[in-house]
Coordinates of C-alpha atoms and ligand atoms in Angstrom, one line a residue:
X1 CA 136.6 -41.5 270.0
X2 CA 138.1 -37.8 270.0
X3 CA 140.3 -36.8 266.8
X4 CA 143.9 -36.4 268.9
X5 CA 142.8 -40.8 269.7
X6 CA 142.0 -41.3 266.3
X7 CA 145.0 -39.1 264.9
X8 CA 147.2 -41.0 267.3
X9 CA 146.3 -44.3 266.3
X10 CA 146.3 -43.3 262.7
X11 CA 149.6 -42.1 262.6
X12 CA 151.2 -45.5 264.6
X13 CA 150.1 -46.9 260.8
X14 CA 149.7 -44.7 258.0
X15 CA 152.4 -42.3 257.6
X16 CA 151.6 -38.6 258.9
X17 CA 148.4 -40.2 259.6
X18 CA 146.9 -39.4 256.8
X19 CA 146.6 -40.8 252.8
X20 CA 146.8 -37.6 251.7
X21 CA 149.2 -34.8 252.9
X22 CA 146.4 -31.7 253.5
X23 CA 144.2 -34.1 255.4
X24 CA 147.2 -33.4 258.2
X25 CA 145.9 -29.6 258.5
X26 CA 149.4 -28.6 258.3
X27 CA 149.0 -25.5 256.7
X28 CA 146.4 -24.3 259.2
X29 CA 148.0 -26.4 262.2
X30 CA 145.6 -28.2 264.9
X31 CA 144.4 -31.9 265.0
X32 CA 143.0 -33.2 261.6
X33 CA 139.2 -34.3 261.1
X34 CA 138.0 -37.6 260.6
X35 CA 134.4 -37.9 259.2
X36 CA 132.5 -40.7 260.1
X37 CA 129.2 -40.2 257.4
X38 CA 128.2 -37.1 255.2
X39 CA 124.6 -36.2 253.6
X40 CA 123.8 -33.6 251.6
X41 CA 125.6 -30.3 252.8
X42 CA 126.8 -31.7 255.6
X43 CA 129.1 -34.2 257.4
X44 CA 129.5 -35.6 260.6
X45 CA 133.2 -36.1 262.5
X46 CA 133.8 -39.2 264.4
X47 CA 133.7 -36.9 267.6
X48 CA 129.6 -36.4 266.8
X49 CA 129.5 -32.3 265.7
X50 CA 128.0 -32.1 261.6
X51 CA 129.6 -29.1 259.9
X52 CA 128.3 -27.9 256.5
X53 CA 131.0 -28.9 254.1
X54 CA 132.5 -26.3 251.7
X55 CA 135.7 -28.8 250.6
X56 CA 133.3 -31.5 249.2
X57 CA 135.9 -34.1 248.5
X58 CA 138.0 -31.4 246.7
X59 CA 134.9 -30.7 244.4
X60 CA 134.4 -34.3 243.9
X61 CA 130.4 -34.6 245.4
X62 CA 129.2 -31.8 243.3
X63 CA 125.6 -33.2 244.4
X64 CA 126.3 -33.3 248.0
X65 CA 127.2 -36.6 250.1
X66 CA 125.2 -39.8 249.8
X67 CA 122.7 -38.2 246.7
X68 CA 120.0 -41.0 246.7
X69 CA 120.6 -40.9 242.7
X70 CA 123.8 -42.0 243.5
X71 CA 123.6 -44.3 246.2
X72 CA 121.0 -46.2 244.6
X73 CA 122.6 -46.5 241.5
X74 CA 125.9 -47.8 243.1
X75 CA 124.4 -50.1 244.8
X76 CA 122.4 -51.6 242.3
X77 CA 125.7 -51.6 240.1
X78 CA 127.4 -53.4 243.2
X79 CA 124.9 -56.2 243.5
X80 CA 126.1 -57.3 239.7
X81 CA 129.3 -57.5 240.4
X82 CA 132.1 -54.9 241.2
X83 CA 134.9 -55.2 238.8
X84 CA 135.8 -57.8 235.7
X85 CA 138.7 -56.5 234.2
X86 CA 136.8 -57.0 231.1
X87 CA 135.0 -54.2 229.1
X88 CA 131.2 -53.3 230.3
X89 CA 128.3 -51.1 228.8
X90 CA 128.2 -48.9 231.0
X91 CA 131.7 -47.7 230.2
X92 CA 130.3 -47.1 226.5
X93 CA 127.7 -44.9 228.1
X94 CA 129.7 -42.6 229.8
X95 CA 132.3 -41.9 227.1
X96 CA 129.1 -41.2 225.0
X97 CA 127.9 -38.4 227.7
X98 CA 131.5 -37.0 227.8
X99 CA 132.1 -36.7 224.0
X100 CA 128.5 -35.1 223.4
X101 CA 128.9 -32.8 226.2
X102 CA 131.8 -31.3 224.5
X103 CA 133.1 -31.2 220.7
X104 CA 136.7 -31.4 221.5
X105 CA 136.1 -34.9 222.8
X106 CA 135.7 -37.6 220.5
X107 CA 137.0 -40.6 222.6
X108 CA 137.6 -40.6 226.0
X109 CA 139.5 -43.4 228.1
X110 CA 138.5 -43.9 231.6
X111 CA 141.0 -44.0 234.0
X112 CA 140.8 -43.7 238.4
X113 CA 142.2 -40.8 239.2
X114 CA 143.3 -36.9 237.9
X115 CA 147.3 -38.3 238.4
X116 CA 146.4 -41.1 235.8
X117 CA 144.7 -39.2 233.8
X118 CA 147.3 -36.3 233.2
X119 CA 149.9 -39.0 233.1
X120 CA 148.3 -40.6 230.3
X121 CA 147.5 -37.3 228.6
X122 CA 151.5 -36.3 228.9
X123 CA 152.3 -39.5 227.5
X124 CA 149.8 -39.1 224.5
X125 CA 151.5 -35.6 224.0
X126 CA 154.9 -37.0 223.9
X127 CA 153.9 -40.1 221.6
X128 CA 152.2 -38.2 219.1
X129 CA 154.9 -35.0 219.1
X130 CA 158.3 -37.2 219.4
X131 CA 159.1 -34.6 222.1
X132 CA 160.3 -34.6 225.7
X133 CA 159.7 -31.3 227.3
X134 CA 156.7 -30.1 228.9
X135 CA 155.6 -26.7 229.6
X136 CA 153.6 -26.1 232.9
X137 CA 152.1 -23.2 235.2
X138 CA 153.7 -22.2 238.4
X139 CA 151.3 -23.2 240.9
X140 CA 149.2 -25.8 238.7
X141 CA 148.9 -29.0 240.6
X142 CA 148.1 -31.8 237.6
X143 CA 148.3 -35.0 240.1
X144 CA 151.4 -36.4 241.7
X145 CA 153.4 -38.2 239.1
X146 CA 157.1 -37.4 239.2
X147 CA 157.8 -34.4 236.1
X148 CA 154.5 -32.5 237.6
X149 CA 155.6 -31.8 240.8
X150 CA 157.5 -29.2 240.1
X151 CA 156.2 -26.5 241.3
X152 CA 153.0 -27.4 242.1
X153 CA 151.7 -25.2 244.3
X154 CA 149.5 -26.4 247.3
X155 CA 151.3 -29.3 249.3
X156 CA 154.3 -29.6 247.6
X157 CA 157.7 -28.0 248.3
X158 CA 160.6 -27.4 246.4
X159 CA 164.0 -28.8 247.1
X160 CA 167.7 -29.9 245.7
X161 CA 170.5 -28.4 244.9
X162 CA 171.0 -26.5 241.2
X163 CA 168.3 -28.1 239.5
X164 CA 165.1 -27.8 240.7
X165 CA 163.3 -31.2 242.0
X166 CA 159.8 -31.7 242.4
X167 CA 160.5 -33.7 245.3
X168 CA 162.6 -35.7 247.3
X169 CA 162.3 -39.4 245.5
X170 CA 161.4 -37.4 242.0
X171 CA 164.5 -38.2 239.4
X172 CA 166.4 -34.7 238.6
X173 CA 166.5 -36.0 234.9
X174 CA 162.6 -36.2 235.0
X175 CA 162.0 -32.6 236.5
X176 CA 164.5 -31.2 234.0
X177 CA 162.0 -31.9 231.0
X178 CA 159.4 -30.0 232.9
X179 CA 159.9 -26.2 232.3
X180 CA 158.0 -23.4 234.7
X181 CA 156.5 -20.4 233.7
X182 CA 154.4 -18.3 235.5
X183 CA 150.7 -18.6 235.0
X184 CA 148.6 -15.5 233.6
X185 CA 151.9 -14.4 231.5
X186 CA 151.6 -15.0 227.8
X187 CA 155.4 -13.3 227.6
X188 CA 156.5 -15.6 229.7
X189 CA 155.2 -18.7 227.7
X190 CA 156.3 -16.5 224.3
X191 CA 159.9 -16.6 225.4
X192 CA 159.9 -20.4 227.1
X193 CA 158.4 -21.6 223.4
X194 CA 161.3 -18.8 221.5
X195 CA 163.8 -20.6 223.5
X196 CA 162.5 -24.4 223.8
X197 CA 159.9 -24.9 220.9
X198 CA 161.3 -27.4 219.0
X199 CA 161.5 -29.7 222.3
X200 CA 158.4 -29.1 223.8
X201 CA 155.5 -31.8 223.7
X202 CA 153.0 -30.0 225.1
X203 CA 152.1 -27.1 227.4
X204 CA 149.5 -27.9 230.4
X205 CA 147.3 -25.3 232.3
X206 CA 144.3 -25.5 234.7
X207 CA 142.3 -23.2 232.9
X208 CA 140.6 -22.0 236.4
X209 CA 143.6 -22.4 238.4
X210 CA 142.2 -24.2 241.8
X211 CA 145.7 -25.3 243.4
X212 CA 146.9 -21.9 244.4
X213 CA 143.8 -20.8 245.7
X214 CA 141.1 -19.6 243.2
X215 CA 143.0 -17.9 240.5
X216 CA 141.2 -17.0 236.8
X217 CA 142.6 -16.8 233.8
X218 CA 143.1 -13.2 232.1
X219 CA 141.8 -12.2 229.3
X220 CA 143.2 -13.8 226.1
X221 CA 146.3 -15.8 228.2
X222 CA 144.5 -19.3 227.2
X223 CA 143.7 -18.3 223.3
X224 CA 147.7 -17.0 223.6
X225 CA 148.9 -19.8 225.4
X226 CA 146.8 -22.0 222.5
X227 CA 148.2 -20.0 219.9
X228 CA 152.2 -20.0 221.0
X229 CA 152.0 -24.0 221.8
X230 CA 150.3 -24.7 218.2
X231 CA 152.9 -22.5 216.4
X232 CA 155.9 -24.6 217.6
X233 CA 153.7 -27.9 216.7
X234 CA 153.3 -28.5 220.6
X235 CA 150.5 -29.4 221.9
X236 CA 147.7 -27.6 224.5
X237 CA 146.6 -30.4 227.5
X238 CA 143.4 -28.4 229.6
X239 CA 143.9 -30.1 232.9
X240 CA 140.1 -30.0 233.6
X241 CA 140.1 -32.1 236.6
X242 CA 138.6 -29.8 238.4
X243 CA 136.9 -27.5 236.1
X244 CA 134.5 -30.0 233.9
X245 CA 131.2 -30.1 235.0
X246 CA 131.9 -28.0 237.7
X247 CA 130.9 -24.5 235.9
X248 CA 128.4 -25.7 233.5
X249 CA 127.7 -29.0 231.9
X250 CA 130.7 -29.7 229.6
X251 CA 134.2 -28.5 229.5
X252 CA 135.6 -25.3 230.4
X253 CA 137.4 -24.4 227.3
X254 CA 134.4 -24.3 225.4
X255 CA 133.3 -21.8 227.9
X256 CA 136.7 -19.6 227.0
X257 CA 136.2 -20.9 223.5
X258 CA 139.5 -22.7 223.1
X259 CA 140.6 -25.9 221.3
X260 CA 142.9 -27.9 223.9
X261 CA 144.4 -31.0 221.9
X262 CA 144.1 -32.9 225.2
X263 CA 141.9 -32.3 228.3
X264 CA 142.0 -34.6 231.7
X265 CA 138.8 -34.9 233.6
X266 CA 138.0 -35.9 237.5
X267 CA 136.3 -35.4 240.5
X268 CA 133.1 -34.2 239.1
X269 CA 132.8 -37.0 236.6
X270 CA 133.9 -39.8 239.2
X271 CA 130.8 -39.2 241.3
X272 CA 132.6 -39.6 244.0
X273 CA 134.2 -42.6 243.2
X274 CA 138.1 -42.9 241.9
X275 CA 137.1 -42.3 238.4
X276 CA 138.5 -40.0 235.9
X277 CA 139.3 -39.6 232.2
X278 CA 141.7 -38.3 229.2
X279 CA 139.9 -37.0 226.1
X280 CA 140.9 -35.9 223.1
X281 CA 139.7 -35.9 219.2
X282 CA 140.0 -39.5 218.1
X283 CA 143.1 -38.7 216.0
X284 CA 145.0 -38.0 218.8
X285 CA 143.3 -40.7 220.6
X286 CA 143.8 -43.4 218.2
X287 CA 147.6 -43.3 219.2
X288 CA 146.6 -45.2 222.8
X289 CA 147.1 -48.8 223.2
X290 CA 146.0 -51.0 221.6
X291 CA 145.4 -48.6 218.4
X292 CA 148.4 -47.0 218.6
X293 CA 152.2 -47.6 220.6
X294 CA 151.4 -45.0 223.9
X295 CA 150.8 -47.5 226.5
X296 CA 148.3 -47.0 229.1
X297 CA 146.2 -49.3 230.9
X298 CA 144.9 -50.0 234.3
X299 CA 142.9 -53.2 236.7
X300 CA 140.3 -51.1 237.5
X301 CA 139.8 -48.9 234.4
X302 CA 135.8 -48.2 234.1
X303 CA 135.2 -49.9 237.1
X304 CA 131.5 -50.6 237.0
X305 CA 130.7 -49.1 240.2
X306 CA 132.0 -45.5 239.6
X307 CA 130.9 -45.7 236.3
X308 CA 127.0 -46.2 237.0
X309 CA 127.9 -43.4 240.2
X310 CA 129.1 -41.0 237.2
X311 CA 126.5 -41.4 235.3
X312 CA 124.1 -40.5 238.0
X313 CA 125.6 -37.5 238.9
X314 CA 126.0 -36.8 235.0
X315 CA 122.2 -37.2 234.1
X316 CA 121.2 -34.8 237.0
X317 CA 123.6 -32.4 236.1
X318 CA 122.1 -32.5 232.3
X319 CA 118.9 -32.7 233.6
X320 CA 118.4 -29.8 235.9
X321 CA 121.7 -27.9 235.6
X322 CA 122.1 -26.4 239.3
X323 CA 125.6 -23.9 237.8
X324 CA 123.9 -20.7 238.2
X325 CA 122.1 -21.1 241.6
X326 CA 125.3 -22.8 242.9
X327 CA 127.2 -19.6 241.5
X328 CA 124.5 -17.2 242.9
X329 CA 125.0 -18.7 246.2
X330 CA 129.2 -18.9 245.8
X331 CA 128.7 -15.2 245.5
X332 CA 126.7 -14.6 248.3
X333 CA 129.4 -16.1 250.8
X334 CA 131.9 -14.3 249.2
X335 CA 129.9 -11.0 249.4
X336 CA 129.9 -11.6 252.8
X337 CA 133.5 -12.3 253.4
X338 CA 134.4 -9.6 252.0
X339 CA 132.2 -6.9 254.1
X340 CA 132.4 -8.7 256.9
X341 CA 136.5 -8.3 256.7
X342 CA 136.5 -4.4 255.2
X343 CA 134.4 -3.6 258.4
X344 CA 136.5 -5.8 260.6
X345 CA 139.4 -4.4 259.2
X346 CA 140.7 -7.7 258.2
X347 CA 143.1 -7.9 255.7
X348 CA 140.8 -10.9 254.3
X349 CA 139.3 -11.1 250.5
X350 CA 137.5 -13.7 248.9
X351 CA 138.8 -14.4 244.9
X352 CA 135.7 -16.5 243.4
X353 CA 135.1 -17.8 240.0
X354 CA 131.2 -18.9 239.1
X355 CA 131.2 -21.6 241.6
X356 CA 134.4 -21.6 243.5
X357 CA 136.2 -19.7 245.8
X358 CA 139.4 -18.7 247.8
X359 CA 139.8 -16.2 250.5
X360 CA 143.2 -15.1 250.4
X361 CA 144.6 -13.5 253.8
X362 CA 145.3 -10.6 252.4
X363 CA 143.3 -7.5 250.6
X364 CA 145.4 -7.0 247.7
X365 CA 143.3 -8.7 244.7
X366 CA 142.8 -9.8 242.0
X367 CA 145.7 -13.0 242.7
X368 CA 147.1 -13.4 239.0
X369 CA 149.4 -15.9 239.8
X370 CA 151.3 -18.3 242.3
X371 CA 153.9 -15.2 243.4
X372 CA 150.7 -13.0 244.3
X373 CA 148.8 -15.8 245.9
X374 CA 152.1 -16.5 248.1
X375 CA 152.3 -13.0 249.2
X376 CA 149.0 -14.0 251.4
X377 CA 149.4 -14.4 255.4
X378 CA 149.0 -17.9 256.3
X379 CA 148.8 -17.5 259.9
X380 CA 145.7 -15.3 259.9
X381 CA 144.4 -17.5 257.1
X382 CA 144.9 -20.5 260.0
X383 CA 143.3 -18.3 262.3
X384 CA 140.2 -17.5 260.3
X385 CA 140.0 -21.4 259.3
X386 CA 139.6 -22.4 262.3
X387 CA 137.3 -19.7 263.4
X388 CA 134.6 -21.2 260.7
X389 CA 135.3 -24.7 262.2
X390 CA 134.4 -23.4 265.5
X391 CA 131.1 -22.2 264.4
X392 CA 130.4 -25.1 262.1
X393 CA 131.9 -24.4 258.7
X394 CA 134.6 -26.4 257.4
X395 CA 136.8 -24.4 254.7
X396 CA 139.8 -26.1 253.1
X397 CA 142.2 -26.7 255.5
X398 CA 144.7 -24.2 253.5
X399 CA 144.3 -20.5 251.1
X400 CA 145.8 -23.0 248.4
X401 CA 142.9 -24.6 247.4
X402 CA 139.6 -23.6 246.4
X403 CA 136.2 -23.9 248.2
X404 CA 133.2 -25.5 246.4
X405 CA 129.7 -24.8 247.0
X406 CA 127.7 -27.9 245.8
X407 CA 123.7 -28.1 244.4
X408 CA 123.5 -29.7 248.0
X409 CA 124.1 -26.3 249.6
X410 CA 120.7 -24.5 250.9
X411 CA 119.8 -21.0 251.2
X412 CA 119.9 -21.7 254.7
X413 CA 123.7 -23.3 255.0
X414 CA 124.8 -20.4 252.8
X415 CA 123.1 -17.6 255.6
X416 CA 124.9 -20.2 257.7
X417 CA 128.4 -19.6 256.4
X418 CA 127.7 -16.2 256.0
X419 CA 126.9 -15.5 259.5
X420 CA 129.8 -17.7 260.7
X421 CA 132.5 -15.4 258.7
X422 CA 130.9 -12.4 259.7
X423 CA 131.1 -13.5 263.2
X424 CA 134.7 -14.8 262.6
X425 CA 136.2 -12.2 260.3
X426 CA 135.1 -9.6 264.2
X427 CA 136.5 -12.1 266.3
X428 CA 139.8 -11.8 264.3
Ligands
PLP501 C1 142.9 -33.0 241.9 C2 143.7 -32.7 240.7 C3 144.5 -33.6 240.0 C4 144.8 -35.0 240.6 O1 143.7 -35.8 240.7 P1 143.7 -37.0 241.7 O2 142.4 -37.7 241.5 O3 143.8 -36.4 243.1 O4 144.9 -37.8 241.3 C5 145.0 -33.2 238.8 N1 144.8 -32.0 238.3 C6 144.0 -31.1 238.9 C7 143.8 -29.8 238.3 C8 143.5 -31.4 240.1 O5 142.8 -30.4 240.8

């Protein structure tokens, strides 16, 4: 069946046709994919063309589709049955990875997705502060729950009148104890905790931003961002959903050599699988149900399945780290991009951090923040997108995001992508 029969069909039942909005390409316009099998690298669309895969599940198969480790373990864990509602051992086995891969954790909870998890780690904050307000990054997606929409970058639009909603359907009494500063600017943050301090619970951050496009911290924002929450007795959530595991094996704030009082994990650890997590020392921990009076709970919670998939992917990823080949070869295709487009003429860059990139339609970098990112053309960022689709390469259907490259990529796929932007960025 071709994608416009599928899409068709798809949306008579499942609104936009899609279960999640960027899946409908709208941001790069054209008919959306629909992938019938993936392995490795690549993936296959229901129309029969394989394209090498730079979106893997938004960072999610850090190992590549269908890893035999992971299939095998999955279906192993299957055969024993797929969900009790009743703790197993395995769930004690990956909390012990995740708290010795990093000393700010010293008890995790497993939840099944990045929204649940930064739910749960807003709620902690607000439990354990007797505070309301949170502080978050313009730009910084943390999930879809209703007080973190605001502003939150890729996907989601602003709208209301006077105050400032997250979304139609999202309560203005909700979005008014979220507060918005801009990302990269410690002043800003200085003069929200001057004005607010005494209210606030907790400020959140994606360390690596990854929902405006690829966007690094600055030098000393997180230790000041650290260091302005703790001095108004708020606390610091690292929204890690993205960046643990995905850099090296552990967290990223022990890369930048901060002490977040919180930090949500996701797609890397869920192997694929709706699995994700909210850690914290156990102090702060202790204050969960059933120790302690923040409530938080859920059916499938450690579900068996995604745990034995996460502790595949886990045990490879300790075993023979593939972060520095995977950031060589993120550097290569950004290298690339960026020649190909100053010959072309292109007003194109590539932004990367370690193992993920953005490029950004325009040639004004570094991107600091959401305002920069946004000055980006996004109809020559549509035309370049599908210009790699054409020749095989599928990019993130939007500038907004941030491409992955997995330990599944070759050196062949990445002179693969390489030559496809070359021959895209002339076409343009
Ligand atoms: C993807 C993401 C989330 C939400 O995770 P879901 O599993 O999609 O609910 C939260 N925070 C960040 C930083 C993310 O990138």
């Amino acid at each position: 069946m071709t994608h416009s029969e599928l899409f068709q069909r798809a949306c008579a039942v499942i609104p936009g046709g899609v279960n999640s909005p960027v899946r409908a390409f709208n941001a790069v316009g054209g008919t959306p994919l629909f992938i019938t099998s993936g392995k490795g690298s690549r993936i296959t669309t229901a129309d029969g063309r394989t394209l090498i895969d730079c979106c893997c599940s938004w960072g999610a198969m850090i190992l590549g589709h269908a890893a035999e480790v992971v299939t095998e373990a999955v279906a192993k864990a299957a055969e024993k049955g797929t969900t009790f509602g009743i703790a197993t051992p395995g769930e004690i086995d990956l909390a012990e990875r995740l708290v010795a891969a990093s000393p700010l954790l010293e008890s995790v909870r497993l939840v099944n997705s990045g929204t649940e998890a930064v739910m749960t780690a807003v709620r902690l904050a607000r439990g354990v502060t007797g505070r309301d307000v949170i502080l978050k990054c313009e730009g910084c997606y943390h999930g879809h729950s209703d007080g973190l929409l605001v502003s939150a970058g890729s996907g989601v639009r602003t709208a209301g009148d006077g105050a400032e909603v997250a979304c139609a359907g999202s309560p203005r009494q909700v979005a008014k104890d979220t507060l918005v500063i801009p990302y990269n600017d410690l002043a800003a943050a200085e003069r929200a905790f001057a004005a607010y301090g005494d209210q606030i619970a907790a400020v959140i951050v994606e360390p690596v931003a990854g929902n405006m496009g690829c966007v690094p911290p600055v030098e000393g924002y997180l230790k000041g961002l650290e260091r302005v929450a703790h001095r108004s007795g708020a606390l610091l959530i690292c929204d890690e959903v993205i960046n643990a595991f995905r850099f090296r094996y552990g967290l990223y704030s022990d890369t930048a050599g901060i002490a977040p009082d919180i930090i949500t994990m996701g797609k890397v650890i869920g192997g694929g699988f709706p699995l994700a997590a909210v850690g914290a020392k156990t102090e702060i921990m202790r204050a969960l149900a059933p120790c302690g009076k923040v409530y938080q709970a859920g059916t499938l919670s450690g579900n068996p399945v995604a745990v034995a998939a996460a502790i595949a992917v886990l045990n490879v990823l300790k075993a023979n780290p593939p972060y520095a080949e995977m950031a060589a070869k993120a550097a290569r295709v950004t290298t690339a991009i960026n020649e190909a487009a100053a010959r072309a003429g292109v007003p194109l860059r590539a932004q990367r951090y370690e193992t993920v990139f953005t490029p950004f339609a325009t040639d004004a970098l570094p991107m600091r923040n959401l305002t920069e990112a946004q000055r980006s053309d996004a109809a020559l960022y549509a035309r370049f997108f599908h210009g790699m689709l054409a020749r095989g390469v599928y990019f993130e259907p939007s500038q907004f995001e941030v491409n992955f490259i997995s330990a599944a990529h070759t050196d062949a796929d990445v002179e693969a992508i390489c030559a496809a932007a070359t021959e895209t960025l002339m076409a343009l």
